[in-house]
Tab-separated table of C-alpha atoms and ligand atoms in Angstrom:
chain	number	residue	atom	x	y	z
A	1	UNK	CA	17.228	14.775	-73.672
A	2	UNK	CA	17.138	18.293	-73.527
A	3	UNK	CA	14.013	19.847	-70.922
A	4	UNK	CA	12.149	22.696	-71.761
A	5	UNK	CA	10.629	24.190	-68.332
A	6	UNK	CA	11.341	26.532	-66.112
A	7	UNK	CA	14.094	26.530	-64.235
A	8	UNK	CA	14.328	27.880	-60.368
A	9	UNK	CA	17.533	27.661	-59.564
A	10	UNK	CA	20.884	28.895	-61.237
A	11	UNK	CA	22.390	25.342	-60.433
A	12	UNK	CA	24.921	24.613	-64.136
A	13	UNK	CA	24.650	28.461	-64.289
A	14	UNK	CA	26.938	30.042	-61.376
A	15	UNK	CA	28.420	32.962	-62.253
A	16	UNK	CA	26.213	32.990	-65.750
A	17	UNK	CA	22.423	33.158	-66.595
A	18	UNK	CA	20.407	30.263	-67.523
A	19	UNK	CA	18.407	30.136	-70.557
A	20	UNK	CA	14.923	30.197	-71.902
A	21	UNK	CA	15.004	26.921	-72.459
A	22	UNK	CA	10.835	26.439	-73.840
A	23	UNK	CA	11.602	28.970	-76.744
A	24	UNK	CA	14.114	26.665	-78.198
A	25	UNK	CA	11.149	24.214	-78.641
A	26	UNK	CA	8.727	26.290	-79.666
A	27	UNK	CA	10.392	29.057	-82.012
A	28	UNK	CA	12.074	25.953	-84.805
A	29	UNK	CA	8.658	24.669	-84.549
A	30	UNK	CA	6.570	28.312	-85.393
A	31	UNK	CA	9.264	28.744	-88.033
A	32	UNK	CA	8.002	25.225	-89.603
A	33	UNK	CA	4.942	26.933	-90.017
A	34	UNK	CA	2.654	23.897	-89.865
A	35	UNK	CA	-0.849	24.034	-91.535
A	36	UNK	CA	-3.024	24.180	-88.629
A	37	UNK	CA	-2.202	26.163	-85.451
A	38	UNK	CA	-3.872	25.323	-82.070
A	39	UNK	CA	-0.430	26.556	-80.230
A	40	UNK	CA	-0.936	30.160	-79.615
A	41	UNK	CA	-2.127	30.966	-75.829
A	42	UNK	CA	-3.179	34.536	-76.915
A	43	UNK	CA	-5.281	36.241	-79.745
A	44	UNK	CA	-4.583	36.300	-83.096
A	45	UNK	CA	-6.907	39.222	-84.428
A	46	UNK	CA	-6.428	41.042	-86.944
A	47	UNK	CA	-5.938	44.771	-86.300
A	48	UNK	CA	-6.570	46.939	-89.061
A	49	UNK	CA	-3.666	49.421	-87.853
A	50	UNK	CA	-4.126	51.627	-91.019
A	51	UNK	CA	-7.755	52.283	-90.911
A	52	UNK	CA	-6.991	52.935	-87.237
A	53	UNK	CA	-4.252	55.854	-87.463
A	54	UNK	CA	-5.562	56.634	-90.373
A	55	UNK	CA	-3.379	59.780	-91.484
A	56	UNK	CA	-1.701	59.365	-88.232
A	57	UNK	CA	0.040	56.102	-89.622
A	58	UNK	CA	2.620	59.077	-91.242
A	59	UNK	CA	3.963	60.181	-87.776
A	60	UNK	CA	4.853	57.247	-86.682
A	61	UNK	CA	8.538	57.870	-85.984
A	62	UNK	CA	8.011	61.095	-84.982
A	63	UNK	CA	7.866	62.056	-80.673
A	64	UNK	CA	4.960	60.948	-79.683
A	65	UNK	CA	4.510	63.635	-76.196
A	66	UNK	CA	2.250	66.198	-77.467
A	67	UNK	CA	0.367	64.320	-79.601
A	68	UNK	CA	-1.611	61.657	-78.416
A	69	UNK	CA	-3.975	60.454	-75.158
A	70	UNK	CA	-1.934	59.837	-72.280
A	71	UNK	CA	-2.511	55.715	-72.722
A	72	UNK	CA	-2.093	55.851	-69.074
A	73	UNK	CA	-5.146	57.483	-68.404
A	74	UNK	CA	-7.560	55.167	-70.345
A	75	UNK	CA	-5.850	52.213	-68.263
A	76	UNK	CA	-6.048	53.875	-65.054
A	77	UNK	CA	-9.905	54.642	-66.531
A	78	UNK	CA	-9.864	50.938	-67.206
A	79	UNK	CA	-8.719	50.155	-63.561
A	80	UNK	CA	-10.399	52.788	-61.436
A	81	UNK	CA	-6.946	53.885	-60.222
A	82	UNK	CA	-5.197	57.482	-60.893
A	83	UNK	CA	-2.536	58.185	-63.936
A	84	UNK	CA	-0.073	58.261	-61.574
A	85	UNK	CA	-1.030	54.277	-60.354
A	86	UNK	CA	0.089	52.951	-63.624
A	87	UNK	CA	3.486	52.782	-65.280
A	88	UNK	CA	3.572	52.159	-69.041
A	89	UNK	CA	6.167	49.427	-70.047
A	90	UNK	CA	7.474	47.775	-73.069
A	91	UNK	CA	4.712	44.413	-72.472
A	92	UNK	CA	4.132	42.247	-69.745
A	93	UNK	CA	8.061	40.564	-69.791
A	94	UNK	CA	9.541	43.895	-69.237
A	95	UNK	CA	6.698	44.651	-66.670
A	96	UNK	CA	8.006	41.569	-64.740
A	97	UNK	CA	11.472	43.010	-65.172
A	98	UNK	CA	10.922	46.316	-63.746
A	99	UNK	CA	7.824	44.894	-60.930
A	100	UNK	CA	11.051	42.968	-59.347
A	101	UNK	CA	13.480	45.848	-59.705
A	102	UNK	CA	11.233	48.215	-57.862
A	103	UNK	CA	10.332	45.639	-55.530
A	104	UNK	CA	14.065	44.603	-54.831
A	105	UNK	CA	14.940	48.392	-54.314
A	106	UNK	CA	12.401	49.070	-52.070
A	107	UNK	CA	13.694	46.871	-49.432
A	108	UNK	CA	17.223	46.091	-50.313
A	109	UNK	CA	18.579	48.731	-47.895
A	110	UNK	CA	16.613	46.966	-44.990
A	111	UNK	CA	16.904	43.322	-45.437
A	112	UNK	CA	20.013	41.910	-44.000
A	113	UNK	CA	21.284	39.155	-46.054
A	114	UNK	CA	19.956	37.637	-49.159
A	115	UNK	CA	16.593	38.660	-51.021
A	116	UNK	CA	14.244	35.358	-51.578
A	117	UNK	CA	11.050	35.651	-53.641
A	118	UNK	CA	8.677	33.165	-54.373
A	119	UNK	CA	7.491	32.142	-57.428
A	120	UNK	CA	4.788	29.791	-58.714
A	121	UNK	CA	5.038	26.477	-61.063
A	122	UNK	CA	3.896	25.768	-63.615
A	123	UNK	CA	4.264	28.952	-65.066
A	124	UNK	CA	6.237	31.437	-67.842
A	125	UNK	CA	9.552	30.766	-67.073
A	126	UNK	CA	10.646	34.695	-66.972
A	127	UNK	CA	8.537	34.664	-63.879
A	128	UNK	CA	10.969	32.533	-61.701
A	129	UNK	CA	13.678	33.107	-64.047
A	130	UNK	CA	13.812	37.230	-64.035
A	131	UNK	CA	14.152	36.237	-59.749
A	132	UNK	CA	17.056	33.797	-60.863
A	133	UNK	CA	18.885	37.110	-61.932
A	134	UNK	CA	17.598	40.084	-60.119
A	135	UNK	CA	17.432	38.388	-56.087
A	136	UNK	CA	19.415	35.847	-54.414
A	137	UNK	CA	17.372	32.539	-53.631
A	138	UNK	CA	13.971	31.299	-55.596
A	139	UNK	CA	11.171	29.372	-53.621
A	140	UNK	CA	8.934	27.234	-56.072
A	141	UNK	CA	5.338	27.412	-54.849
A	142	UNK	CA	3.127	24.967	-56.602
A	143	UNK	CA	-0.651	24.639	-58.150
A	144	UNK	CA	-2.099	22.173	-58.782
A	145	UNK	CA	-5.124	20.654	-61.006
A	146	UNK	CA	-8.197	19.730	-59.021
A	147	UNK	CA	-8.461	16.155	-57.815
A	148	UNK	CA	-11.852	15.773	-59.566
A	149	UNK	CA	-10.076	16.630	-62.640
A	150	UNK	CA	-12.695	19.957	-63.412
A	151	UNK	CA	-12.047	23.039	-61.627
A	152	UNK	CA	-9.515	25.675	-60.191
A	153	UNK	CA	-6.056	24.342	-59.961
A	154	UNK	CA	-5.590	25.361	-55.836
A	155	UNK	CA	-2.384	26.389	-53.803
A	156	UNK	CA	-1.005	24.011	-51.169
A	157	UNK	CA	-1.344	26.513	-48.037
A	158	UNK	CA	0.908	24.382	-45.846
A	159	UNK	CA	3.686	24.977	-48.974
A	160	UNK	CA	2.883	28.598	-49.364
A	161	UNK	CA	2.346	29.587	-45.965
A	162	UNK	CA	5.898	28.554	-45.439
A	163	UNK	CA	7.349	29.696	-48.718
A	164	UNK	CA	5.905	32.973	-48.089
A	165	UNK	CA	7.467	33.140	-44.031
A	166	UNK	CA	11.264	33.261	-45.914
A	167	UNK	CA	10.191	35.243	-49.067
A	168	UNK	CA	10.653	39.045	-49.329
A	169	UNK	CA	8.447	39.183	-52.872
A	170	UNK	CA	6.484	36.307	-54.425
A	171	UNK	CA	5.248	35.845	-58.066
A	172	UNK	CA	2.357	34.772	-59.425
A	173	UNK	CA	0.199	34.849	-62.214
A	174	UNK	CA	-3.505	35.068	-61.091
A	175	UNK	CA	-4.897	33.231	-64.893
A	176	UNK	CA	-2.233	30.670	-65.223
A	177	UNK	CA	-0.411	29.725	-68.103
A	178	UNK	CA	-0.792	26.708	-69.357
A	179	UNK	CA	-4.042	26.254	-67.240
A	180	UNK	CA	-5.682	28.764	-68.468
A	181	UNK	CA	-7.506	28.347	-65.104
A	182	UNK	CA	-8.413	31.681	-62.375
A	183	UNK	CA	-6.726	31.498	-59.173
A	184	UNK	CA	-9.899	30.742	-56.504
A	185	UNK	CA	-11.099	33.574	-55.303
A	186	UNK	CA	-10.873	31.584	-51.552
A	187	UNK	CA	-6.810	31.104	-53.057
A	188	UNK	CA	-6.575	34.668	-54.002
A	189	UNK	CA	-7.625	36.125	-50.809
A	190	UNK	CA	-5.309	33.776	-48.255
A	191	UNK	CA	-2.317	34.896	-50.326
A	192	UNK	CA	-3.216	38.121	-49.868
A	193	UNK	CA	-3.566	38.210	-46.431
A	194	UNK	CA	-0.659	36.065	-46.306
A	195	UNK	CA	1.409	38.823	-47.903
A	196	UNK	CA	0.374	41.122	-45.993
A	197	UNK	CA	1.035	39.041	-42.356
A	198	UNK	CA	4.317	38.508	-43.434
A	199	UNK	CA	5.432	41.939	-45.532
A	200	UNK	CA	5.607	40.204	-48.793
A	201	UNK	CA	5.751	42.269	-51.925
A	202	UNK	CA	3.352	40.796	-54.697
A	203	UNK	CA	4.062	40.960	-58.255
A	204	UNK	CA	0.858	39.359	-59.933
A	205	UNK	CA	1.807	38.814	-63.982
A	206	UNK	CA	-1.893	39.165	-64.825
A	207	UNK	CA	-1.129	38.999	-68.838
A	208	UNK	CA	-4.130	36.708	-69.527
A	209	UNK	CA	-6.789	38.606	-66.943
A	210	UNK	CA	-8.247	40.930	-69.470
A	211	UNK	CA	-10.790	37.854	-70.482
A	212	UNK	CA	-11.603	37.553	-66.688
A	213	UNK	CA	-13.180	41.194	-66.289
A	214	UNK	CA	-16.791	39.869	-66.603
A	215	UNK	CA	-16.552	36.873	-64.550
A	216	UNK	CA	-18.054	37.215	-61.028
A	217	UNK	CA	-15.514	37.496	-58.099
A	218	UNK	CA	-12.669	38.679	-60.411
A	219	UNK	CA	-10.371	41.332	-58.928
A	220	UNK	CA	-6.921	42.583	-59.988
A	221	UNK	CA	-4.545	42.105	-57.254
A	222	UNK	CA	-3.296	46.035	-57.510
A	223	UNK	CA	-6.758	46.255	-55.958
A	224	UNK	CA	-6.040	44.826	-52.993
A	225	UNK	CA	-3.524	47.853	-51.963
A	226	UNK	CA	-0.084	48.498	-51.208
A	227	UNK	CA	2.658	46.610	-52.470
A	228	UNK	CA	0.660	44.564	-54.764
A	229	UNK	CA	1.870	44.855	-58.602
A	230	UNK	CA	-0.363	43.956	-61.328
A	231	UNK	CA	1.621	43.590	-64.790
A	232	UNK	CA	-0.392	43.233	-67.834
A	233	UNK	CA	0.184	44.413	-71.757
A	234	UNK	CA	-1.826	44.112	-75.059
A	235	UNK	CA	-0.164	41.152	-75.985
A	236	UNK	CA	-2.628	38.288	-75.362
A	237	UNK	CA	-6.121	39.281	-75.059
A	238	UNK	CA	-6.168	41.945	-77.317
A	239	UNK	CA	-3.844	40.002	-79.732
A	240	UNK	CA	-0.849	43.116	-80.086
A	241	UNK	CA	2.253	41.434	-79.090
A	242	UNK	CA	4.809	42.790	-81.797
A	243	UNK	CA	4.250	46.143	-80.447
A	244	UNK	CA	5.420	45.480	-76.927
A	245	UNK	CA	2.716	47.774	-74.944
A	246	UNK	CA	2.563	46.777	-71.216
A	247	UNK	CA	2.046	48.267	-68.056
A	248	UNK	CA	2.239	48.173	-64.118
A	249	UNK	CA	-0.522	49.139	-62.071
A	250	UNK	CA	0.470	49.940	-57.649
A	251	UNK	CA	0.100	52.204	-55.263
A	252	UNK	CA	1.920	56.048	-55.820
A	253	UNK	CA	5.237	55.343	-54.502
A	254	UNK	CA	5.919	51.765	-56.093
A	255	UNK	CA	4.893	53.116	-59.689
A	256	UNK	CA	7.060	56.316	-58.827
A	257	UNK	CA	10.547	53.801	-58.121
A	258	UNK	CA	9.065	51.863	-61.255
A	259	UNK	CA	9.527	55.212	-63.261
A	260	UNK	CA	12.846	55.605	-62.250
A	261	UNK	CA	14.085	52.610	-63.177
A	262	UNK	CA	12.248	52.139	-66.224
A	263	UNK	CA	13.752	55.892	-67.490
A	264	UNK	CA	17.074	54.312	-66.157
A	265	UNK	CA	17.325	51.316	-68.286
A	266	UNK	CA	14.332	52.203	-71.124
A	267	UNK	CA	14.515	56.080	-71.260
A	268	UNK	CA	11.328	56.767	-73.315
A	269	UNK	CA	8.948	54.327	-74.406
A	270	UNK	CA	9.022	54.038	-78.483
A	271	UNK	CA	7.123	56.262	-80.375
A	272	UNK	CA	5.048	53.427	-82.505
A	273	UNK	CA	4.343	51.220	-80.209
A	274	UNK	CA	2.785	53.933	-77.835
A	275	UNK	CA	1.086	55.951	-81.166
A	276	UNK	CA	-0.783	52.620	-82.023
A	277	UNK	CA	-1.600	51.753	-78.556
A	278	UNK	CA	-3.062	55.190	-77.758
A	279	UNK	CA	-5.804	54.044	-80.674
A	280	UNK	CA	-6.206	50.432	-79.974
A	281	UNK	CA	-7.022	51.323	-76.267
A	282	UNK	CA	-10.394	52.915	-77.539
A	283	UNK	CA	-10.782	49.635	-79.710
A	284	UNK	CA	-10.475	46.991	-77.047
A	285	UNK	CA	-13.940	45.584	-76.561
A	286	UNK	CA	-14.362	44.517	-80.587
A	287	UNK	CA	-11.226	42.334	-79.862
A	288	UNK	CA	-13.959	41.033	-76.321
A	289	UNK	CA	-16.238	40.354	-79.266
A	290	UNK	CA	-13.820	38.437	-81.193
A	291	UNK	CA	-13.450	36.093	-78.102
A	292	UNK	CA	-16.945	35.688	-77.161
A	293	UNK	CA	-17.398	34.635	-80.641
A	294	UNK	CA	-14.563	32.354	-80.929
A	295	UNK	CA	-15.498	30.656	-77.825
A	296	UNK	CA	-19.240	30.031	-78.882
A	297	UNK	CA	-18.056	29.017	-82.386
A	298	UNK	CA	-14.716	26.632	-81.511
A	299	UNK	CA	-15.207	25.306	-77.804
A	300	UNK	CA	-17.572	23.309	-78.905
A	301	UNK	CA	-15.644	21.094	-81.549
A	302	UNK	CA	-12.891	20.468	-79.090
A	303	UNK	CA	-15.323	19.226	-76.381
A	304	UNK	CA	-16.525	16.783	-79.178
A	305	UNK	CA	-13.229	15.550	-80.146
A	306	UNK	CA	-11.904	15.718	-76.863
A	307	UNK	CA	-15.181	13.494	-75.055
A	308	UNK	CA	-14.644	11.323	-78.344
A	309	UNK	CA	-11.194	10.168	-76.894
A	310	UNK	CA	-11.852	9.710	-73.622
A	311	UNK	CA	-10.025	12.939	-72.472
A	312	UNK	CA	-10.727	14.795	-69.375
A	313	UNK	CA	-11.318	18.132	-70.594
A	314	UNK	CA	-11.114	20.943	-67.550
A	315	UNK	CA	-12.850	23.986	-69.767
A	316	UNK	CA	-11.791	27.395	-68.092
A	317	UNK	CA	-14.534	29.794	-67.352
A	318	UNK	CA	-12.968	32.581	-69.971
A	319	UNK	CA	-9.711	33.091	-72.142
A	320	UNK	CA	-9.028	30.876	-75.253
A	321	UNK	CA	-6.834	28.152	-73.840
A	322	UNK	CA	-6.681	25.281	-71.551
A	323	UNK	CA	-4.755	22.486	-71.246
A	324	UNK	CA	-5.568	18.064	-71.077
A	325	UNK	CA	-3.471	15.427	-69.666
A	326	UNK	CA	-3.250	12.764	-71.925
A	327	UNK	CA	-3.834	9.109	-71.204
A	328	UNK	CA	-1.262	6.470	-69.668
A	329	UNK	CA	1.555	8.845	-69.049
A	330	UNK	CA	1.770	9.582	-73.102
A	331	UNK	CA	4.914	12.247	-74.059
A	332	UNK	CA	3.251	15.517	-74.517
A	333	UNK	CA	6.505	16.367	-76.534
A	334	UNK	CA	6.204	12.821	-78.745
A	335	UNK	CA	2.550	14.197	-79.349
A	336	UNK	CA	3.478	17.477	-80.644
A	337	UNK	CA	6.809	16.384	-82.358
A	338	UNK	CA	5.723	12.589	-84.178
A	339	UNK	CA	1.580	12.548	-84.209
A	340	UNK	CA	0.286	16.074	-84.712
A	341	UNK	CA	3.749	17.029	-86.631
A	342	UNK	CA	2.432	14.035	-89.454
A	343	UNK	CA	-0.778	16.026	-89.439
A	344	UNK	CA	1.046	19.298	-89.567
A	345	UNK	CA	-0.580	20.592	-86.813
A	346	UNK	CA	1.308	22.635	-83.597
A	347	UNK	CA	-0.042	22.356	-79.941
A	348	UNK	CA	2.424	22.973	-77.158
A	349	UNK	CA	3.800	20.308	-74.528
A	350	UNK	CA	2.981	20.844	-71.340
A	351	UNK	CA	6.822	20.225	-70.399
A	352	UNK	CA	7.179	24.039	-71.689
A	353	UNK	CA	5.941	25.224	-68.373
A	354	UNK	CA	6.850	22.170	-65.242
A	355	UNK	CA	8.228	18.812	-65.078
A	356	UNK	CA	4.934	18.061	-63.656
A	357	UNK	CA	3.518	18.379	-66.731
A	358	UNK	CA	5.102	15.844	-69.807
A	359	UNK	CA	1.863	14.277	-70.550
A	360	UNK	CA	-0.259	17.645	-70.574
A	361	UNK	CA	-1.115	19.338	-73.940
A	362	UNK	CA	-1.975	22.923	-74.229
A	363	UNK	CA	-4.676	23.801	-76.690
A	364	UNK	CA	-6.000	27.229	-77.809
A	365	UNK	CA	-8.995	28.229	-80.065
A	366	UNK	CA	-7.888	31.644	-80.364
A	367	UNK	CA	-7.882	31.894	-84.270
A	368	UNK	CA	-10.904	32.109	-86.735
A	369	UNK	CA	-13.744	29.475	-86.649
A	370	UNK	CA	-12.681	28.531	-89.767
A	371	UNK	CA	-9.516	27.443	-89.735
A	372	UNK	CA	-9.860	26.039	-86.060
A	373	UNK	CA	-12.459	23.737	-87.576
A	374	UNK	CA	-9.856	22.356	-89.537
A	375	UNK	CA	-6.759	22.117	-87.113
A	376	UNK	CA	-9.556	20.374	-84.618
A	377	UNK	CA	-9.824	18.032	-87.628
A	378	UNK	CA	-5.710	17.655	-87.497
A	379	UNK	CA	-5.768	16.863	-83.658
A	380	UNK	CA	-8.363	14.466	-83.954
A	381	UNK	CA	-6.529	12.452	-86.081
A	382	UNK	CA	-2.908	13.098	-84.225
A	383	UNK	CA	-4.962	11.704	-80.736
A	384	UNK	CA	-5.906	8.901	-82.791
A	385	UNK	CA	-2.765	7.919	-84.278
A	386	UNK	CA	-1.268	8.424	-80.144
A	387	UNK	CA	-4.205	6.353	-78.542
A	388	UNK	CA	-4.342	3.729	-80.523
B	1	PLP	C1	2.044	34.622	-68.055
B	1	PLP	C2	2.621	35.372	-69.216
B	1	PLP	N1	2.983	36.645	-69.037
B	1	PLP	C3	3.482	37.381	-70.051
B	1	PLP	C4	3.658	36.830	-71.310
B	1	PLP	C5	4.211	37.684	-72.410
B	1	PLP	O1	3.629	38.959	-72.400
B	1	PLP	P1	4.272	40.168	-73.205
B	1	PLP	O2	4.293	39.779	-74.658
B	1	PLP	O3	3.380	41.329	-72.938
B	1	PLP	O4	5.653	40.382	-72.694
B	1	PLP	C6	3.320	35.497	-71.521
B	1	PLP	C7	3.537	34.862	-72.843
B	1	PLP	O5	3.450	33.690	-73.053
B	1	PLP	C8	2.775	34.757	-70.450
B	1	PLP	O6	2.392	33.483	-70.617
């Protein structure tokens, strides 16, 4: 049986690279193109890129330096920071690429011996497995869901604190994926000071935070001062993945490493993808809209099918997914693969992100009320055709 998570350790891969094992899974399955789609963990809106470049769609291809707002300033607007606080990369995954590189380089010449960063589980396996390449030794830190079943999935502090005592960086991703679920604010702020006790550089993947702005409490960790990276893109809040617009946001001289090595290995970043991002940046609070919206319109059906089947449902404050365990230890992957393949529908197994997680399904109602009215239909009758 092949497995799908993450992996933390190079073990079978000495002297090579282990793979992305979860896209195996999931990209013959997208390319079946079921009927009904409850799989996607960001938003799928529909950006009308021509009405928004309008005669501007022409230049495209054309150097983009000159001609269009600095997309770093409406971020750093965005964040409350300075231009020069925010690096623009190609998405989040590249963000996590360069966050370690600049993190590695500024203490490589200091540390004698090998470089060991934490990283959390579950979680996207570039987190952990970017590490696996770029520093020496990987440290899984864990979360887990609340005993109670509802709630914020919390940190073990006994397994951080010491995690965090033989870590140089550590990794984690404030709204976790597949959770869906904020880190506690009471969570958040122990790392931090953690981190800062024992000179630990944070890189916080905070792709999914965008949805968190309103919520009381929220903070993004660049916030919390020096050497502490926030990495976020376009890509699942605001529904722009194929255009790979990211960026970093730190403290003057991490950003100013960042640079270098992102003009080192990147050079520029490509005209279209920073052309259309320039516009959509103005844009971004119709695609806030679009969430509310779907929230108030699909949550509601998935409660009711969920209560219907006796399923714990632990409904995150904001965002458009979340995640269930199902009952008596059921395959997540069966699930997907026998009962909601028969009703052509795709969720995604919760063995994608730990080996804590085979009977966990992750859900999304990130696509029009319409449609998700029918897929809720489809996963009503896969649970019933699993359950019973
Ligand atoms: C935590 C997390 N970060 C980043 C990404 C990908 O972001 P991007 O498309 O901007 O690289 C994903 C996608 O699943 C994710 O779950």
């Amino acid at each position: 049986m092949t497995n799908y998570w993450p992996r933390f350790s190079r073990e079978n891969f000495e002297s090579s690279v282990p793979p992305i094992d979860y896209l195996e899974w999931y990209i013959p399955r997208l390319q079946e193109a079921r009927t009904h789609n409850l799989s996607f963990s960001g938003m799928q809106y529909n950006w009308d890129i021509k009405g928004m470049l309008g005669d501007k769609l022409a230049d495209i291809s054309k150097p983009y330096m000159a001609d269009i707002e600095d997309p770093r300033i409406i971020i750093s607007q965005r964040e409350g920071v300075h231009p020069d606080n925010v690096l623009i990369t190609h998405g989040a995954t590249q963000g996590i690429n360069i966050a370690l590189l600049t993190a590695i380089a500024k203490i490589r010449d200091r540390i004698d011996g090998n470089i060991v960063v934490a990283a959390e589980s579950p979680t996207y396996a570039p987190i952990p497995q970017t590490a696996l390449i770029l520093a020496d030794e990987v440290i899984r830190i864990n979360k887990t869901p609340p005993e109670s079943g509802i709630g914020h999935w919390r940190v073990d502090r006994d397994e951080w604190q010491l995690a965090m005592k033989k870590s140089h960086i550590a990794m984690i991703t404030p709204i976790s994926n597949p959770s869906g679920w904020d880190l506690h604010p009471e969570d958040r702020d122990w790392i931090i000071q953690q981190a800062k006790q024992n000179d630990v550089i944070l890189v916080a993947d905070e792709a999914y935070n965008d949805a968190y702005r309103h919520i009381a409490d929220y903070r993004a960790i660049h916030t919390f001062g020096d050497n502490c990276i926030s990495i976020n893109s376009l890509t699942k809040v605001y529904g722009m993945g194929p255009i790979r617009f990211g960026w970093l946001v730190a403290d003057k001289e991490t950003i100013a490493i960042g640079k270098n090595i992102f003009m080192t290995f990147s050079g520029v970043m490509a005209s279209p993808t920073m052309r259309i991002a320039a516009e959509a940046l103005k844009n971004l609070a119709k695609v806030d809209q679009a969430i509310d919206y779907y929230r108030e319109e699909n949550l509601p059906k998935l409660r009711t099918v969920l209560e219907k089947h006796g399923i714990v449902w632990n409904e995150p404050t904001a965002g458009v997914f979340g995640c269930f365990e199902l009952p008596n230890n059921l395959s997540s992957e069966t699930f997907a693969d026998h009962h909601c393949k028969a009703n052509d529908l795709l969720v995604v197994p919760g063995s994608m992100f730990s080996e804590k997680m085979t009977s966990w399904v992750r859900v999304a109602w990130s696509i029009e009320p319409e449609p998700f009215k029918l897929a809720i239909h489809a996963l009503d009758k896969s649970l019933q055709s699993a359950l019973n």
